[in-house]
Short mmCIF file of C-alpha atoms in Angstrom, two decimals:
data_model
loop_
_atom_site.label_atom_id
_atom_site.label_comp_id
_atom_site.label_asym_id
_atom_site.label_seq_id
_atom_site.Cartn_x
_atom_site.Cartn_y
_atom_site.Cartn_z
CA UNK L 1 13.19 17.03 -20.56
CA UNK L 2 9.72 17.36 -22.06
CA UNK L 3 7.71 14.27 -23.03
CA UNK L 4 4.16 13.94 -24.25
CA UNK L 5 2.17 12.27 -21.50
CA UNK L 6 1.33 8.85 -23.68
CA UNK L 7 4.79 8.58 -23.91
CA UNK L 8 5.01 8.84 -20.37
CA UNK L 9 2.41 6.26 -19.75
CA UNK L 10 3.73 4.32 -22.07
CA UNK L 11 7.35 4.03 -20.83
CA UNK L 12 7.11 4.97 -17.45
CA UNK L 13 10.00 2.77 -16.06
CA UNK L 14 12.37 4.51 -18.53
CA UNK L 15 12.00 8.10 -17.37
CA UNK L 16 12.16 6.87 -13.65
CA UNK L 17 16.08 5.98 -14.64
CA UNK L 18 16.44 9.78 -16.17
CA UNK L 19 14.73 10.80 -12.53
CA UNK L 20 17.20 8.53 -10.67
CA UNK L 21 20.16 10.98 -11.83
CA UNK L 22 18.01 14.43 -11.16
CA UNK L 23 16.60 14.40 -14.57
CA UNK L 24 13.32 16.43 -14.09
CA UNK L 25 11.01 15.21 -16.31
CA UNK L 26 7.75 17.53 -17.64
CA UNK L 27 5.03 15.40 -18.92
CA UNK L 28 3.32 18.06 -21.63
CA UNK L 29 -0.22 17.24 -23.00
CA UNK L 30 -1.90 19.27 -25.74
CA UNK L 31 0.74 21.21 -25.62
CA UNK L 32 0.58 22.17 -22.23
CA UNK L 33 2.88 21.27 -19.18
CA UNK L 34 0.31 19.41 -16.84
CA UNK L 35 2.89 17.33 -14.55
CA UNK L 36 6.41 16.53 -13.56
CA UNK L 37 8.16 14.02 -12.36
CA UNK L 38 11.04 14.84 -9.77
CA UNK L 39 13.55 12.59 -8.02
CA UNK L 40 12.84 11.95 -3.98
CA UNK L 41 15.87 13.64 -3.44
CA UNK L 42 14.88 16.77 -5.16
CA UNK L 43 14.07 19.36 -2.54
CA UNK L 44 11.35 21.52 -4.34
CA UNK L 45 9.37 17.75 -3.86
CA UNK L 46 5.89 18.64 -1.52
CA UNK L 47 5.60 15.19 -0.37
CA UNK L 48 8.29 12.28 0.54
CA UNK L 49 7.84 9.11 -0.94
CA UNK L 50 10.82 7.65 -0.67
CA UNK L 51 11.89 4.64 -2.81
CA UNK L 52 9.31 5.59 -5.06
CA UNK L 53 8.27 7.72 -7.70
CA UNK L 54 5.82 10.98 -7.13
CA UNK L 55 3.83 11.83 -10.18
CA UNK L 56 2.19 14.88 -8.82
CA UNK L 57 0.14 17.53 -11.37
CA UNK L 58 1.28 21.26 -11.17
CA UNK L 59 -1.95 22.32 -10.81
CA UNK L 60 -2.40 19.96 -7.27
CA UNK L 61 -2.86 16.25 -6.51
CA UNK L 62 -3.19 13.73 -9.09
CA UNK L 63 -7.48 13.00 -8.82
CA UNK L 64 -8.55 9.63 -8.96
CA UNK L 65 -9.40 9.94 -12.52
CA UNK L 66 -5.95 10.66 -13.87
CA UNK L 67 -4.61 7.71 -11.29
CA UNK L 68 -6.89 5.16 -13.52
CA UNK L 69 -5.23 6.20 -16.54
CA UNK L 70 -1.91 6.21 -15.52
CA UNK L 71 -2.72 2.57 -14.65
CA UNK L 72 -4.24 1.07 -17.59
CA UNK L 73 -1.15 2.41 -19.48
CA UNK L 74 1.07 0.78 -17.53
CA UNK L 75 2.00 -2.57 -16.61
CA UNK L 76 3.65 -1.25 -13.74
CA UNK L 77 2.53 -1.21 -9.87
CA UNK L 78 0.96 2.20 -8.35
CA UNK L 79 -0.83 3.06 -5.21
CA UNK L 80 -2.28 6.82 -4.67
CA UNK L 81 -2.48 7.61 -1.35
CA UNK L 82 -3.01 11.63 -0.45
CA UNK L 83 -3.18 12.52 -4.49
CA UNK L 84 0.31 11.10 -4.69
CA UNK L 85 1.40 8.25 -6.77
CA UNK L 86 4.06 6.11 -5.91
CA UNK L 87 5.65 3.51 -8.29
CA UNK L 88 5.99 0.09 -6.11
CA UNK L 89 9.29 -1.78 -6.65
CA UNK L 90 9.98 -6.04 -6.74
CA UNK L 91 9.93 -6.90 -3.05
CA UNK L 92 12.56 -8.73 -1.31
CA UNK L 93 13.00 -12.30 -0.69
CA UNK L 94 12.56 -11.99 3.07
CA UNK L 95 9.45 -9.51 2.60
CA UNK L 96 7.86 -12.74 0.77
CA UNK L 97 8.83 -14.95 2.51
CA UNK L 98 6.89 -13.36 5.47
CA UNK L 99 3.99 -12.59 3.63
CA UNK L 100 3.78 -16.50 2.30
CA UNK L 101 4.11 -17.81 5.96
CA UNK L 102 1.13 -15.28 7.36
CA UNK L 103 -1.11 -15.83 4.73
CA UNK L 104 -0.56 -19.37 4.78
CA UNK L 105 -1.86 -19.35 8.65
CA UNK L 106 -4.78 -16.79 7.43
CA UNK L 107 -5.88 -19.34 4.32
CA UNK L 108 -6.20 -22.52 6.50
CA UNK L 109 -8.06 -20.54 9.98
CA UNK L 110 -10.68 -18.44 7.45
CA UNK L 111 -11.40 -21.39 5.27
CA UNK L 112 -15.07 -22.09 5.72
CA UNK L 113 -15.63 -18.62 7.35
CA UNK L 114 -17.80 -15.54 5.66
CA UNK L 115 -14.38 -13.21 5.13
CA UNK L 116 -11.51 -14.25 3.30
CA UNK L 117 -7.14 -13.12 3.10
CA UNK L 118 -5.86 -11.88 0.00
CA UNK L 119 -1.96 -11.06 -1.40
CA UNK L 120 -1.15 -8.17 -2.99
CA UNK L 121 -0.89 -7.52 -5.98
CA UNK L 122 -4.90 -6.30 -5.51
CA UNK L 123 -6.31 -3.14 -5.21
CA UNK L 124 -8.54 -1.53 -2.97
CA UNK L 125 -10.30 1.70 -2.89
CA UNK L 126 -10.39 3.72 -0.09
CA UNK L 127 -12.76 6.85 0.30
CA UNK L 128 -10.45 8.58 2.69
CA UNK L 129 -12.62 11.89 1.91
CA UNK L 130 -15.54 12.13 -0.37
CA UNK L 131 -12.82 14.38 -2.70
CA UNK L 132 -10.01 11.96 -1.73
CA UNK L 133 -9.88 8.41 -2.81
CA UNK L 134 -6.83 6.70 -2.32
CA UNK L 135 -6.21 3.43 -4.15
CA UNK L 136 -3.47 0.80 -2.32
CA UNK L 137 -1.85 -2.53 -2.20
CA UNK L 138 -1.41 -4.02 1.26
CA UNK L 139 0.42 -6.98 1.37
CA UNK L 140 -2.29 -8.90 2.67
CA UNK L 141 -5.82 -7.93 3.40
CA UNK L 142 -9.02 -9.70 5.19
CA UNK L 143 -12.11 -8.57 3.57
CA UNK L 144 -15.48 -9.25 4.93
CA UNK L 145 -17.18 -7.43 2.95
CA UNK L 146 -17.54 -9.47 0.09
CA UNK L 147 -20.67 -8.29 -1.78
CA UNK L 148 -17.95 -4.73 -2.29
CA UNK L 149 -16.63 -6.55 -4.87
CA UNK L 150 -18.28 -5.76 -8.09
CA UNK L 151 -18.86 -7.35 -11.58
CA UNK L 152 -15.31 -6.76 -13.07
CA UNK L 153 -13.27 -8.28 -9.85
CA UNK L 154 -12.81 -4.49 -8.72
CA UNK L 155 -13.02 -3.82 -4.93
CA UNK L 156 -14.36 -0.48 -3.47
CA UNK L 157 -14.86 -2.13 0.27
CA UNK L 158 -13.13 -1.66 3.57
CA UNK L 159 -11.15 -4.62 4.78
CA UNK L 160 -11.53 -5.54 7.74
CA UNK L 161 -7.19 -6.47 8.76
CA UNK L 162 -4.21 -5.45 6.68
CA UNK L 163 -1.18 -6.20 7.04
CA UNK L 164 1.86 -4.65 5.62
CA UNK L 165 5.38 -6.31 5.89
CA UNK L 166 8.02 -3.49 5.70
CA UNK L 167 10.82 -2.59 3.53
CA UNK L 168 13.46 -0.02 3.95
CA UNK L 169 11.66 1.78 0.79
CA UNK L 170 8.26 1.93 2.16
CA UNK L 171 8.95 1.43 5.95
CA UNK L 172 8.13 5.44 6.18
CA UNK L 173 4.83 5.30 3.96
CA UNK L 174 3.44 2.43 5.82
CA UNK L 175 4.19 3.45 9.08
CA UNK L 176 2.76 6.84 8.95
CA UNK L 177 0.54 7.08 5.84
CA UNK L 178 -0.79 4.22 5.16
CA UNK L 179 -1.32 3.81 9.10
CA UNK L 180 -3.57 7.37 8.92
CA UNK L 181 -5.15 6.27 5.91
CA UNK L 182 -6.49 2.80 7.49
CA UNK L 183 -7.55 4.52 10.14
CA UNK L 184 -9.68 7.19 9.08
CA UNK L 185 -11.28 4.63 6.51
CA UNK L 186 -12.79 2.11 8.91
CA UNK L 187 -9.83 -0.67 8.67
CA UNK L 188 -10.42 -2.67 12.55
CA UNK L 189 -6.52 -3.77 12.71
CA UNK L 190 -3.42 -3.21 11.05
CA UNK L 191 -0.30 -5.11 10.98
CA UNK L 192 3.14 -3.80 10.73
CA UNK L 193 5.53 -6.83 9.55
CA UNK L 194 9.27 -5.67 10.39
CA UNK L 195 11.60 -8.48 9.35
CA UNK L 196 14.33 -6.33 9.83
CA UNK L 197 13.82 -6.79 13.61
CA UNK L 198 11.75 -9.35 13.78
CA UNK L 199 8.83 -7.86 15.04
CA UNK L 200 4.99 -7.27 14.78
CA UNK L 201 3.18 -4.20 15.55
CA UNK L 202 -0.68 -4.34 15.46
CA UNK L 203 -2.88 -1.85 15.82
CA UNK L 204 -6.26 -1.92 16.65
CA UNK L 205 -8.62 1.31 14.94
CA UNK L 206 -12.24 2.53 15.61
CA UNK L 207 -13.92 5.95 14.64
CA UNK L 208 -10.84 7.08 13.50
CA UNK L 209 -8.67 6.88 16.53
CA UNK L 210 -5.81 4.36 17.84
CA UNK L 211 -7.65 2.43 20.62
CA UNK L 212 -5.58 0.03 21.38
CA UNK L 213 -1.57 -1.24 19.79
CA UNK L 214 0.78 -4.27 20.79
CA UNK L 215 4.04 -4.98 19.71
CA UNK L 216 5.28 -8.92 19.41
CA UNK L 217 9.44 -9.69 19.50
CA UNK L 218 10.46 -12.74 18.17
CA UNK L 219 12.31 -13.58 21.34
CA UNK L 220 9.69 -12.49 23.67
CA UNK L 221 6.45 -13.94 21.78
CA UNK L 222 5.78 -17.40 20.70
CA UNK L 223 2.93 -15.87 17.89
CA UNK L 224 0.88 -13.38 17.27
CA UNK L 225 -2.74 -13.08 17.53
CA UNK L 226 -5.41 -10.84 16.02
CA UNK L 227 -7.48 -8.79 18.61
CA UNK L 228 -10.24 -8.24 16.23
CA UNK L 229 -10.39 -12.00 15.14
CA UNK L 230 -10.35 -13.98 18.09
CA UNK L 231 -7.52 -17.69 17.76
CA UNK L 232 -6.31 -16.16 14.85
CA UNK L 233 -2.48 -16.58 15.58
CA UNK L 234 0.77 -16.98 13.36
CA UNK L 235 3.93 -18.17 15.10
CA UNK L 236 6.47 -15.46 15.27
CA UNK L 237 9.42 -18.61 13.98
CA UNK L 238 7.93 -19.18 10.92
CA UNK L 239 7.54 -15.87 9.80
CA UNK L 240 11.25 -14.80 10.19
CA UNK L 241 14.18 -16.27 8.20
#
């Protein structure tokens, strides 16, 4: 199927249900095939994303540029990460439910203090390379950096935590790319959220290494606490249904 690519931007939602039964899609503009989009299944794909969509141009990665686009055509959910788009789906009730119980701790221990937690949905900018900037949507992030935010509410910082909670459609992209994208962009700690089994992983990042990672089990931790932010805990019961 061949579609115009305002059309595509337009209606993205509907052409991810003709990808969901191996309906390759060719977005045309000018006249000219620029882009396709292929089911995760498919296996000419060049990149997994599972559970989500990849919008990647024939002609290599989808820039930065074309990411904005897509975007303000849309009223749909994106992150680029690697000059891959993927289309983020409704989380679940348990995923929520985690993220309202940490970021209910974070809110009440940063109030008063110079850096401040955020939910998702809010993006951030991250200059993995100079030629590759990847734009994302952690779950919850800490930003210190405050004066990264500019006049239109857009921020082009580096938070100081995320955390991600997983899902079983994203548990690969946040455990391995978002984890190497944090890390060579100057994130300090990273939080893995698995409600599936109840359990925390944080990492701790400098100069684009792993220096240091702990992993919390319901059972065998009464909380968890921040290495980078010092009393900064959330209690492992209240984050788990």
């Amino acid at each position: 199927m061949r579609v115009p690519s305002t059309e595509v931007q337009n209606n993205f939602g509907k052409y991810l249900k003709f990808v969901e039964v191996n309906e390759e899609i060719i977005v045309t503009k000018n006249g000219r095939d620029i882009a396709r989009i292929l089911s995760c299944d498919d296996p000419n794909k060049s990149l997994v994303a599972e559970g989500a969509a990849e919008y990647q141009t024939r002609e290599g990665k989808v820039t930065y540029e074309e990411f904005l686009e897509l975007v303000e055509a849309s009223e749909q959910r994106f992150e680029l990460i690697d000059g891959v788009v993927y289309n983020l789906s409704s989380p679940s009730y348990e995923h929520q439910y985690a993220v309202n119980e940490i970021h209910g701790t974070f809110y009440n221990w940063f109030k008063n203090k110079s850096c401040i937690p955020l939910t998702s949905p809010f993006d951030i900018t991250l200059f993995k390379t100079e030629d590759n900037i990847c734009v994302v949507q952690p779950d919850i992030i800490v930003i210190c950096d405050r004066d990264k935010m500019d006049k239109n509410g857009k921020y082009k910082g580096v938070p100081t935590l995320v955390v991600e909670v997983l899902s079983p459609s994203t548990r690969s992209k946040d455990t391995l790319k978002k984890l190497e994208l944090y890390k060579q962009c100057g994130i300090k700690e990273y939080w893995m959220v698995d409600p599936k089994n109840n359990l925390v992983y944080i990492y701790m990042l400098d100069k684009n290494e792993i220096t240091d990672s702990i992993a919390f089990q319901k059972d065998a931790y009464e909380y968890v606490e921040s290495a980078y932010f010092k009393g900064l805990k959330v209690t492992l019961a209240d984050m788990f249904l």
